[in-house]
Structure formats: structure tokens, C-alpha cells
mmCIF file of C-alpha atoms and ligand atoms in Angstrom:
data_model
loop_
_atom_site.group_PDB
_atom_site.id
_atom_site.type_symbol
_atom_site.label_atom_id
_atom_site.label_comp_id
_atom_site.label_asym_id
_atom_site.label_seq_id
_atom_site.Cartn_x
_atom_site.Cartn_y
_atom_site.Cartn_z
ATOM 1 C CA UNK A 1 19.361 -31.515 -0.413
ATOM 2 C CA UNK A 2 17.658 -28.240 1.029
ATOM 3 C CA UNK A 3 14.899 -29.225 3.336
ATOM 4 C CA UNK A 4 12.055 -26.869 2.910
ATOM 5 C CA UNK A 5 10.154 -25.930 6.386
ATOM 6 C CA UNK A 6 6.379 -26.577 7.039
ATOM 7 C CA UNK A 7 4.039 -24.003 5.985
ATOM 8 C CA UNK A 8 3.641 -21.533 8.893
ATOM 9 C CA UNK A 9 -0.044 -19.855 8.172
ATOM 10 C CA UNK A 10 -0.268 -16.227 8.996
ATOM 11 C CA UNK A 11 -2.815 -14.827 7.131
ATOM 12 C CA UNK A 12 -6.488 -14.297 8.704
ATOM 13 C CA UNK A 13 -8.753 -16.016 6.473
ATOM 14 C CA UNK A 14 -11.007 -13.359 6.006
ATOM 15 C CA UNK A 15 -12.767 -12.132 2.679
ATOM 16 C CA UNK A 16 -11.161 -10.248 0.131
ATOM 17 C CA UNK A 17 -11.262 -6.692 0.498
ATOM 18 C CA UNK A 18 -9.858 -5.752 -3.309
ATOM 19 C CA UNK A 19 -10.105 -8.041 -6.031
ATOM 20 C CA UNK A 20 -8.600 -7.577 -10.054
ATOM 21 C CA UNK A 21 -9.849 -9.907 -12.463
ATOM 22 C CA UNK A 22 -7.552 -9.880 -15.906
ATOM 23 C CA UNK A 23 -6.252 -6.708 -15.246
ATOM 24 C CA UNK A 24 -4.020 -5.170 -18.223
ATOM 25 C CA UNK A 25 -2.608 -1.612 -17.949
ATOM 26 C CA UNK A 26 -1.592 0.842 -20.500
ATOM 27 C CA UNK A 27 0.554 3.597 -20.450
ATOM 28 C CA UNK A 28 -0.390 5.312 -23.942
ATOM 29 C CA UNK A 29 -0.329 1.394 -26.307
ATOM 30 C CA UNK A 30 2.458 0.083 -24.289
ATOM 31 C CA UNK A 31 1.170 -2.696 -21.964
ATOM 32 C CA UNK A 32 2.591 -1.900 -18.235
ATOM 33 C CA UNK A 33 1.257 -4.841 -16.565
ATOM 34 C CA UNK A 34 -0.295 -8.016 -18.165
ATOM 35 C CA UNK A 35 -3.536 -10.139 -16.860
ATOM 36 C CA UNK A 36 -3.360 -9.647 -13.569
ATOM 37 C CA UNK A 37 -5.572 -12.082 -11.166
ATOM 38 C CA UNK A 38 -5.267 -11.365 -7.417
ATOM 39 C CA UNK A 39 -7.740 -10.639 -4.176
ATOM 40 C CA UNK A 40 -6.576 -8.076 -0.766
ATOM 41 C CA UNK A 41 -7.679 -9.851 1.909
ATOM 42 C CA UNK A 42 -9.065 -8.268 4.659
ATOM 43 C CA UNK A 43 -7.007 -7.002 7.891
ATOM 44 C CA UNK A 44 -4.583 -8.810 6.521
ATOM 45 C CA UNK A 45 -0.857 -6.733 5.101
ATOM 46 C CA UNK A 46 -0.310 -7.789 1.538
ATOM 47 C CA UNK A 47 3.041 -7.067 0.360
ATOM 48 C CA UNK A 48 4.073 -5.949 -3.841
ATOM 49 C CA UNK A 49 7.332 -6.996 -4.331
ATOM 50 C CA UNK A 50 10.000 -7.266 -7.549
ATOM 51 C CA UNK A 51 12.470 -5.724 -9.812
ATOM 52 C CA UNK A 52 12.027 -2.348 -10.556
ATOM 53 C CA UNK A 53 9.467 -1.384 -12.919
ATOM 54 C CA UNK A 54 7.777 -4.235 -12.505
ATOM 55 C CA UNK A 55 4.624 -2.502 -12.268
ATOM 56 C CA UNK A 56 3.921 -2.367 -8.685
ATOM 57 C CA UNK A 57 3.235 1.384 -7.717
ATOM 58 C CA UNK A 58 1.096 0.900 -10.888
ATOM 59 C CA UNK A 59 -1.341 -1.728 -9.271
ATOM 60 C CA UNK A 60 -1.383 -0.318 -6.287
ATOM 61 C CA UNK A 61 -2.218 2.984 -7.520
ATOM 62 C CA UNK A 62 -5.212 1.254 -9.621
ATOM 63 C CA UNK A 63 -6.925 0.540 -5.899
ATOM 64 C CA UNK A 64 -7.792 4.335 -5.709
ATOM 65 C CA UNK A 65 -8.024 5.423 -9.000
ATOM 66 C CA UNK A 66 -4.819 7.646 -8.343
ATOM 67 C CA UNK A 67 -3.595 6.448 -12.342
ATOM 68 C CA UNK A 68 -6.561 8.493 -13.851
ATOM 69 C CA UNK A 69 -4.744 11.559 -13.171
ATOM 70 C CA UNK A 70 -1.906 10.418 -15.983
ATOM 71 C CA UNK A 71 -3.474 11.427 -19.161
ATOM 72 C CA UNK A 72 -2.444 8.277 -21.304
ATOM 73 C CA UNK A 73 -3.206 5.380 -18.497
ATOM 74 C CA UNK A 74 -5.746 3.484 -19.433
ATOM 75 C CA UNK A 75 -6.725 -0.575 -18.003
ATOM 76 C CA UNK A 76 -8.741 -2.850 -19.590
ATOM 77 C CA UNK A 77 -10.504 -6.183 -17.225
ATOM 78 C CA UNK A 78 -11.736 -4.855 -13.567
ATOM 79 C CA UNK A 79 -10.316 -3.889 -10.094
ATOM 80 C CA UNK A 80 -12.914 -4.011 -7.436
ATOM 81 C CA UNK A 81 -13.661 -3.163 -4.230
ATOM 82 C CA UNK A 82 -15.749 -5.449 -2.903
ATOM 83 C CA UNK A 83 -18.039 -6.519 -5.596
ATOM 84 C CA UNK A 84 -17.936 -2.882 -7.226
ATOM 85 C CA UNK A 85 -15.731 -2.341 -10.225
ATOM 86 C CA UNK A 86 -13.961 1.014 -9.292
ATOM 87 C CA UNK A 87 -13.695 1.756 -13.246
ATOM 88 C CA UNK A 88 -17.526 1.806 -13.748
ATOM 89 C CA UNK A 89 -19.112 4.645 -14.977
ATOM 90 C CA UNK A 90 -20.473 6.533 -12.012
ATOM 91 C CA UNK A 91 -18.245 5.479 -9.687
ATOM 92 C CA UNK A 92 -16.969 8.504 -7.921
ATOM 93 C CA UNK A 93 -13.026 8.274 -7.214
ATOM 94 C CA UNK A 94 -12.950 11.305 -4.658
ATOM 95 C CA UNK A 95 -15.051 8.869 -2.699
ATOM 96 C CA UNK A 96 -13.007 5.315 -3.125
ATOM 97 C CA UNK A 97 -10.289 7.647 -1.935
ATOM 98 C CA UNK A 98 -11.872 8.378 1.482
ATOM 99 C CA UNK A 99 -12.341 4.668 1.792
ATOM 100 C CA UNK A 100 -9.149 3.527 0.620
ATOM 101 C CA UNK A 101 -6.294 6.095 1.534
ATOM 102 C CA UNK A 102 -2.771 6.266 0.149
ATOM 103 C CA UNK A 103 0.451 6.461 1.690
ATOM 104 C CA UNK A 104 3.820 7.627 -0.314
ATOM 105 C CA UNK A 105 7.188 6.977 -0.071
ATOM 106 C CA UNK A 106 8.184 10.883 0.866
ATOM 107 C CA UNK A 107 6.499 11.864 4.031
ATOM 108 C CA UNK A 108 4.797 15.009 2.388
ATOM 109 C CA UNK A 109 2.785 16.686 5.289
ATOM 110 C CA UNK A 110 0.768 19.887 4.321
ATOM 111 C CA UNK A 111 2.540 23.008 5.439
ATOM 112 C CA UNK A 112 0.323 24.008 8.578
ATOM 113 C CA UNK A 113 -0.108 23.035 11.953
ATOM 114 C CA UNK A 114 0.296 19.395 13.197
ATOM 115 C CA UNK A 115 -3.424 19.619 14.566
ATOM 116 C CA UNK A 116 -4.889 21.248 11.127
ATOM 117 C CA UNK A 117 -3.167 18.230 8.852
ATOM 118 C CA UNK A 118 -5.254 15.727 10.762
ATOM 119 C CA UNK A 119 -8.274 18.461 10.543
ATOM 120 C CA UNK A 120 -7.953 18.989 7.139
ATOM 121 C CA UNK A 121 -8.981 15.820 5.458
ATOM 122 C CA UNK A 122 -12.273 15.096 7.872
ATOM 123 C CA UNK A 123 -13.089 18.866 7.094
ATOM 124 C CA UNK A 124 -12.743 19.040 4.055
ATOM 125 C CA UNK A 125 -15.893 16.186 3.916
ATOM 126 C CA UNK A 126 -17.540 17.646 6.200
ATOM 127 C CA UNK A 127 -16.722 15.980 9.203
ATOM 128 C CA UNK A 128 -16.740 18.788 11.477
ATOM 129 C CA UNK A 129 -17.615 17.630 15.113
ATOM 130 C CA UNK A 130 -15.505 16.623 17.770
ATOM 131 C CA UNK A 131 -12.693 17.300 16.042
ATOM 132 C CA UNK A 132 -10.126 17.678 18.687
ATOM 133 C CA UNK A 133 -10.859 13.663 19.692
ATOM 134 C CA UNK A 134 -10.842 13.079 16.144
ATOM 135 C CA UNK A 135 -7.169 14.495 15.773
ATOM 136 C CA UNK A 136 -6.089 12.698 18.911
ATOM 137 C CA UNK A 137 -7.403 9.405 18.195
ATOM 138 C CA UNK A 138 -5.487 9.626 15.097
ATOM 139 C CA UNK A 139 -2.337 10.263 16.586
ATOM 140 C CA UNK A 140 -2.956 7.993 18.956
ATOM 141 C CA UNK A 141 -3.152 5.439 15.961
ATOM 142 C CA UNK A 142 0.474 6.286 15.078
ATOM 143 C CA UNK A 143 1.477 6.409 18.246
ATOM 144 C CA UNK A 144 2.705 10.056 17.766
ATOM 145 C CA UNK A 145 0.145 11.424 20.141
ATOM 146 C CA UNK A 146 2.428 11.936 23.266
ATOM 147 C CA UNK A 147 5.394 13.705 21.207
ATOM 148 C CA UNK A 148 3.230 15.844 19.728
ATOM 149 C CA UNK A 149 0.467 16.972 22.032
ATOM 150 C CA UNK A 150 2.155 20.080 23.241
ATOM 151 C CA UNK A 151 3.096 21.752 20.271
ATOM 152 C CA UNK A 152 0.033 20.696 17.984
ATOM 153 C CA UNK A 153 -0.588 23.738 16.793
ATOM 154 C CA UNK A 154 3.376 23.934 15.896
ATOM 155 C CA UNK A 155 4.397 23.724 11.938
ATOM 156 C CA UNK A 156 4.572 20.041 11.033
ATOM 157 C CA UNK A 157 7.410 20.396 9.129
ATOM 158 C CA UNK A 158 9.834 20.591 12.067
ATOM 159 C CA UNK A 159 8.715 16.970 12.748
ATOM 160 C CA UNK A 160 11.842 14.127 11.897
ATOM 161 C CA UNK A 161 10.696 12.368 8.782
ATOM 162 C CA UNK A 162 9.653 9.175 10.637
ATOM 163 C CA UNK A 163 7.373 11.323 12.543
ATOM 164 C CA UNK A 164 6.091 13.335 9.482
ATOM 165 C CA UNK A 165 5.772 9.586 7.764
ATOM 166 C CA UNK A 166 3.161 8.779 10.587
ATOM 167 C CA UNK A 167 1.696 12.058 10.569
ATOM 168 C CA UNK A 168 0.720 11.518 7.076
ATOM 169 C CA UNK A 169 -0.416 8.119 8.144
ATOM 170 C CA UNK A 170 -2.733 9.726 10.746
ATOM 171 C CA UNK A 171 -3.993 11.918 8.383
ATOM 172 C CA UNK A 172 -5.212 9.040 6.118
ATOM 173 C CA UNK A 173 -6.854 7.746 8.970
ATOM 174 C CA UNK A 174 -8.621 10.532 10.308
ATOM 175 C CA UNK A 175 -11.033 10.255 6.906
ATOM 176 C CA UNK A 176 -11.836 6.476 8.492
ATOM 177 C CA UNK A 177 -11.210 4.824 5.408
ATOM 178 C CA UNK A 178 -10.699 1.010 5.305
ATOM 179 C CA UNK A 179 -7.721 0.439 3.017
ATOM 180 C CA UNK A 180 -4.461 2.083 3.392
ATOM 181 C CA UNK A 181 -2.253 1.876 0.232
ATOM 182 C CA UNK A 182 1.450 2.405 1.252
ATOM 183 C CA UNK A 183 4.291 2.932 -1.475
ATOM 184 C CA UNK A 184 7.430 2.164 -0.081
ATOM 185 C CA UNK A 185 6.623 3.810 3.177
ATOM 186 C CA UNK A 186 10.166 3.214 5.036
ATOM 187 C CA UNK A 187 12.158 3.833 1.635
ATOM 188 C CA UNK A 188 13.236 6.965 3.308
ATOM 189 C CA UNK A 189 13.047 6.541 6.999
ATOM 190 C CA UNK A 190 16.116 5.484 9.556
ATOM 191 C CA UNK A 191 15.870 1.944 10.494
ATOM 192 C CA UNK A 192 14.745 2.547 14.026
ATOM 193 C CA UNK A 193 11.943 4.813 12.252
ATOM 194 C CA UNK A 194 11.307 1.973 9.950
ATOM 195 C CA UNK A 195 10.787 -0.880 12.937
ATOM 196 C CA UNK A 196 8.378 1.817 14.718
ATOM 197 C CA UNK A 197 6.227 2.281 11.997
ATOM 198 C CA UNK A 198 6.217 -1.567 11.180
ATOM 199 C CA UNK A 199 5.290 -2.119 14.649
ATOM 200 C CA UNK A 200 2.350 0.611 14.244
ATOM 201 C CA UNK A 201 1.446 -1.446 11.029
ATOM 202 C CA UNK A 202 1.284 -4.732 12.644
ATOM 203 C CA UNK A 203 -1.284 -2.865 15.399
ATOM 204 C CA UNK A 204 -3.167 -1.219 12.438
ATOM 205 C CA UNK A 205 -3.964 -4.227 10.176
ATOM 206 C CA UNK A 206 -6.434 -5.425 13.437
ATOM 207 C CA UNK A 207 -9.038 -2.427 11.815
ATOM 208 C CA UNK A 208 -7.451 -1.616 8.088
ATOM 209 C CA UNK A 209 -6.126 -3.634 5.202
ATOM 210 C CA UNK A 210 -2.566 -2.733 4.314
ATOM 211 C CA UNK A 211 -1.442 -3.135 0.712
ATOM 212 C CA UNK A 212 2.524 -1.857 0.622
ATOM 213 C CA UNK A 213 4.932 -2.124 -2.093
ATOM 214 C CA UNK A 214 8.741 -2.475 -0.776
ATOM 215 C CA UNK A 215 11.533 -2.863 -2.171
ATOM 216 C CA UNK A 216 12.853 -4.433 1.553
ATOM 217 C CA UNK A 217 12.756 -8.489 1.328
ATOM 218 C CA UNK A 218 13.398 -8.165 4.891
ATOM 219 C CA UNK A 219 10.242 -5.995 5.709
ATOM 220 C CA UNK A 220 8.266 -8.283 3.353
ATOM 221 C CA UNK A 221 9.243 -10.682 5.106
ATOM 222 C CA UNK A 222 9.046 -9.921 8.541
ATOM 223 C CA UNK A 223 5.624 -7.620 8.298
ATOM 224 C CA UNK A 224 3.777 -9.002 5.706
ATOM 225 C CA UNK A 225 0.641 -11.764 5.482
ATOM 226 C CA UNK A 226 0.416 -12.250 1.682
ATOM 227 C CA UNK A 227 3.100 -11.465 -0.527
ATOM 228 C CA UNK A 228 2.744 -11.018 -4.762
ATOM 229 C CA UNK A 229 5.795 -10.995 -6.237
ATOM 230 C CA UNK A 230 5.818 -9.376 -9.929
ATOM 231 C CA UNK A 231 8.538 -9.740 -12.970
ATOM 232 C CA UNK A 232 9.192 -7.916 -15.862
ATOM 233 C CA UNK A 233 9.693 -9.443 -19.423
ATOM 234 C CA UNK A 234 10.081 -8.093 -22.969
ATOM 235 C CA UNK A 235 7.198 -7.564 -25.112
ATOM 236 C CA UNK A 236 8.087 -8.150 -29.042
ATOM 237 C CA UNK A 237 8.422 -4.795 -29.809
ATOM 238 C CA UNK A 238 11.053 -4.654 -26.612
ATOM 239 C CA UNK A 239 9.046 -2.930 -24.403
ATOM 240 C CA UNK A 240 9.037 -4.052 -20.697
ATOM 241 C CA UNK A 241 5.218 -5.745 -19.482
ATOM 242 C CA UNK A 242 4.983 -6.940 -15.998
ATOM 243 C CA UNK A 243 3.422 -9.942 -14.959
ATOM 244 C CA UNK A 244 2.684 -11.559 -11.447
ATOM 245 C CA UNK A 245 4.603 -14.388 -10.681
ATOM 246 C CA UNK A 246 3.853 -15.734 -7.625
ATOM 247 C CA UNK A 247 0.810 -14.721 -4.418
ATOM 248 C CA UNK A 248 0.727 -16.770 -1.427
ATOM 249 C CA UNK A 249 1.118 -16.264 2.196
ATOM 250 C CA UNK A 250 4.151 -14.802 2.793
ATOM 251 C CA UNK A 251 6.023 -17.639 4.794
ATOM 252 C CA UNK A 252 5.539 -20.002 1.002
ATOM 253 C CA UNK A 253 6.588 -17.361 -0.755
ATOM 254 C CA UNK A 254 10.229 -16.738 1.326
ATOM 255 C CA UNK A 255 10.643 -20.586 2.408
ATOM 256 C CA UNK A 256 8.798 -22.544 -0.226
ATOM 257 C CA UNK A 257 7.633 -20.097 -3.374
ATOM 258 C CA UNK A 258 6.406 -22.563 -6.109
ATOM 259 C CA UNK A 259 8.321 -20.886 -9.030
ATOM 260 C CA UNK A 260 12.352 -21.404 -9.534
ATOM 261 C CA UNK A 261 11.916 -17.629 -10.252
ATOM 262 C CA UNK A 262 10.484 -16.081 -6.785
ATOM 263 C CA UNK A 263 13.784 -18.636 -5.236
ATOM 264 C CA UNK A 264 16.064 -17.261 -7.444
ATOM 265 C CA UNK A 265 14.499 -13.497 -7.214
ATOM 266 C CA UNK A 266 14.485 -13.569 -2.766
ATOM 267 C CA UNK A 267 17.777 -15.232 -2.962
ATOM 268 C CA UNK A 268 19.168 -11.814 -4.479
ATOM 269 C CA UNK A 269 19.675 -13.715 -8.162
ATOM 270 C CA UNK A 270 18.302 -11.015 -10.352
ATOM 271 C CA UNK A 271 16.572 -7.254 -9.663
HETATM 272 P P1 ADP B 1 7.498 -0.327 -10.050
HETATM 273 O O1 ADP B 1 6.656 0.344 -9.021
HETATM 274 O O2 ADP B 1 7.445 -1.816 -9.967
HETATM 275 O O3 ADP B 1 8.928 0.178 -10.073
HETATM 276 P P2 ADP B 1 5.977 1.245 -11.954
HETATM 277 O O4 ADP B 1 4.568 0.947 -11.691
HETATM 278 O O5 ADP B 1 6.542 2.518 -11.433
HETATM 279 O O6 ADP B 1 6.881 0.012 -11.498
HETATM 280 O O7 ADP B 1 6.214 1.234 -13.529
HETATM 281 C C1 ADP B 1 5.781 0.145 -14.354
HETATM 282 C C2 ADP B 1 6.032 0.503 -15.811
HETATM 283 O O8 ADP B 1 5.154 1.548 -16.194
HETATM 284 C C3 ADP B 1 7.446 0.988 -16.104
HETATM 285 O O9 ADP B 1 7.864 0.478 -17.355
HETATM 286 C C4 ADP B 1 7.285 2.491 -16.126
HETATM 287 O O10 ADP B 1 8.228 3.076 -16.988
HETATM 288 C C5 ADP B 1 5.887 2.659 -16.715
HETATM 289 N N1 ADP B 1 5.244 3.887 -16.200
HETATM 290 C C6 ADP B 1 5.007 4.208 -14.913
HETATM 291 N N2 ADP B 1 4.392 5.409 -14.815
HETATM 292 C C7 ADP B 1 4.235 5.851 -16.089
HETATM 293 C C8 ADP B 1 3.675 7.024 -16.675
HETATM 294 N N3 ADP B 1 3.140 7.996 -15.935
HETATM 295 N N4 ADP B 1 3.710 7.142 -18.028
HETATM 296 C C9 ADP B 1 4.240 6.161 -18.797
HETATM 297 N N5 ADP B 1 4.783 5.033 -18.329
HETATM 298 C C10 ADP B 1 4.781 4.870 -16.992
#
């Protein structure tokens, strides 16, 4: 018999930072992602994890309003922020944006100066002062100040990707926002890159919440608070819908998840 280790709490108990209620998601009529009920809690990381096409770039894109751009998404229940709805008329999305910043999985720095891709994003809201401290706190953040502060006004594209990936973290930063959406972050870093910028997660989640999607079980794992882990299934007219399974701290979900499936689905059974 397999003897199932205590519950190890790691998660802050602080108050939830996003919240969906009965969130479905279309993509045209076909249903992406079925009734989904979760909250973010606050300087906490929450990690998105399952098969592919499970849905999760799709949530996490809901956070910021970053699905309106596709012409045939549409979502029916609520994702909040706080206790705002972000889909409510008026609601502004260039603004939830500055307050809750995305991350991709390509390290996609602007093609200008190391110093003016930090600038850019507090000037272009008009956050104009003091921006040399501005840039170096930032980089200071990602812990990219000292390899950089020499050549800052150097092309950011001769940066190594890990250093362009936290680049393009500082530059979410330096537009003080309070979320930090990250899909698959490491997906195409080096793992000594990968540890570095876990390590400058772990220090960030004391002032941000982190919401990541990974595909790593191991980064999940070893980085992560909460963890949600999402399935697919087959609608009746065959069409995949994705669902979420399981969402508890991370240590139940990888030594004692409460569905058969989240066992079978860290264990490497399926996805
Ligand atoms: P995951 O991140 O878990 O791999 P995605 O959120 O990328 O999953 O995709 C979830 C589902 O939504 C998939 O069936 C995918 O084909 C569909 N989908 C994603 N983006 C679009 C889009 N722009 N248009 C239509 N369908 C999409």
C-alpha cells in the first residue's frame, strides 16, 4: 500500500487576487473550456497545468483580456479582478493590462536599446520621471542589472535568450502592475536559465501574483503554491472542451491529488 505524506502547506493565505465564476469559452460555437470555478491568490505562484489543448493559455489569456483580439472568442459567466468583472462594459483592457502584465513563452524584446525596452512601457503611460531609477530598479528585479549596466544603451537583441526572457520580465514590471501572467516562460530557455529565472520568481511573488502555465511537472512542482490541473474531453459533436480537474496547493496536488485522474496524469499516464 502507497503511504501518502502529510499535507505540507505552502500557500500564503491571502485573498484572491483573480477570481472566474462559471467561466465557458468559445472559439466561434465550439466550447474551448467548460464552467470554470477558480480564485489567484495573492503573492502566491499558481501553476496551469495538463495535456495539450487543454485550454490553459486560453484562461490565462482571459486575465488580461489578451483573447479579445481573436475575432471569434467569445466567454460567457465572469473573470474578475478583484470584485470587478473584466468583461463589463466600460472596463478598459489597455488598463487591466498595466495592472496585470503578460509574459510569453518566446522572449520577444522590442528591437532598441536595453535601457529604452524598460522606458518604453512607463512612457508610453506617461510615466516620465526618474526614469533612469525606474529602468534600474527593474533590472534589478530580474537580477539582470549588473550584466547589463554597461552596455544599456546596446541593442537588446544581442542578449542570450534567458537574459532577453528577463528583460521582457523587467519590462512588465517597469508599468508596476500587480499580476504577471507567464506562458510557459522557460519552454525555451537552457536549464541553468530556467533555475535562474525560477529563483527570480520565487523573490518576485513577495510583491506580484504569478499565474504560469507549464508544461514542466517538475517546475510545477518545485516553484509553484497552487496548482489547477485541466483535461480535455470530447464534446458530442467530437470537438475537444476542457475542463478543470483538480486546484489545490500544490504539495496535494503532486503527493495526494483527490482525483485518480491528476495521479494518473503527474505519474506520466496520459498527455
Ligand atoms: P493549451 O494552452 O492548454 O495547449 P489552448 O488554450 O492553446 O490550450 O487551446 C485550447 C483549445 O482552444 C484548443 O482546442 C485550441 O485548438 C483552441 N483554440 C486556441 N486558440 C484558438 C483560436 N485563436 N481560434 C480557435 N480555436 C482556438
Amino acid at each position: 500500500m502507497i503511504s501518502m505524506p502529510d499535507r505540507i502547506p505552502t500557500v500564503k493565505k491571502t485573498e484572491s487576487v483573480l477570481q472566474t465564476k462559471n467561466l465557458n469559452v468559445y472559439y466561434g460555437d465550439a466550447l474551448a473550456l467548460r464552467n470554470i470555478n477558480l480564485e489567484i491568490p495573492k503573492n502566491n505562484i499558481t501553476a496551469f497545468i495538463g495535456p495539450s489543448g487543454c485550454g490553459k493559455s486560453t484562461l490565462l489569456r482571459c486575465f488580461n483580456r489578451l483573447n479579445d483580439r481573436i475575432e471569434n472568442f467569445r466567454l460567457k459567466g465572469s473573470v474578475s479582478y478583484y470584485q470587478q468583472n473584466l468583461y463589463d462594459s466600460g472596463v478598459d483592457p489597455v488598463a487591466i493590462r498595466r495592472r496585470i502584465g503578460m509574459v510569453f513563452q518566446k522572449p520577444n524584446p522590442l528591437p532598441m536599446s536595453i535601457y529604452e525596452n524598460i522606458a518604453f512601457g512607463p512612457k508610453s503611460i506617461g510615466l516620465k520621471k526618474n526614469l533612469d531609477e525606474l529602468v534600474e530598479r527593474s533590472l534589478i528585479q530580474v537580477d539582470l542589472w549588473k550584466e547589463v549596466k554597461n552596455r544599456l544603451r546596446k541593442s537588446a537583441l544581442i542578449l542570450s535568450r534567458g537574459q532577453q526572457q528577463r528583460l521582457c520580465i523587467a519590462r512588465t514590471l517597469a508599468v508596476q502592475p500587480e499580476a504577471i501572467l507567464m506562458d510557459e516562460p522557460c519552454s525555451a530557455l537552457d536549464p541553468i536559465s530556467t533555475l535562474t529565472l525560477e529563483e527570480i520568481l520565487q523573490e518576485l511573488k513577495q510583491h506580484y501574483t504569478i499565474v504560469l502555465v507549464t508544461h514542466n511537472m517538475q517546475q510545477a512542482s518545485r516553484l509553484s503554491d497552487m496548482t489547477a490541473f485541466f483535461n480535455v474531453e470530447f464534446s458530442e459533436n467530437h470537438r475537444r472542451v476542457g475542463y478543470l480537474v483538480e486546484y489545490d496547493e500544490t504539495p496535494m496536488i503532486f503527493l495526494n491529488p483527490a482525483q485518480s485522474l491528476t495521479r494518473q496524469y503527474i505519474r506520466g499516464r496520459f498527455g
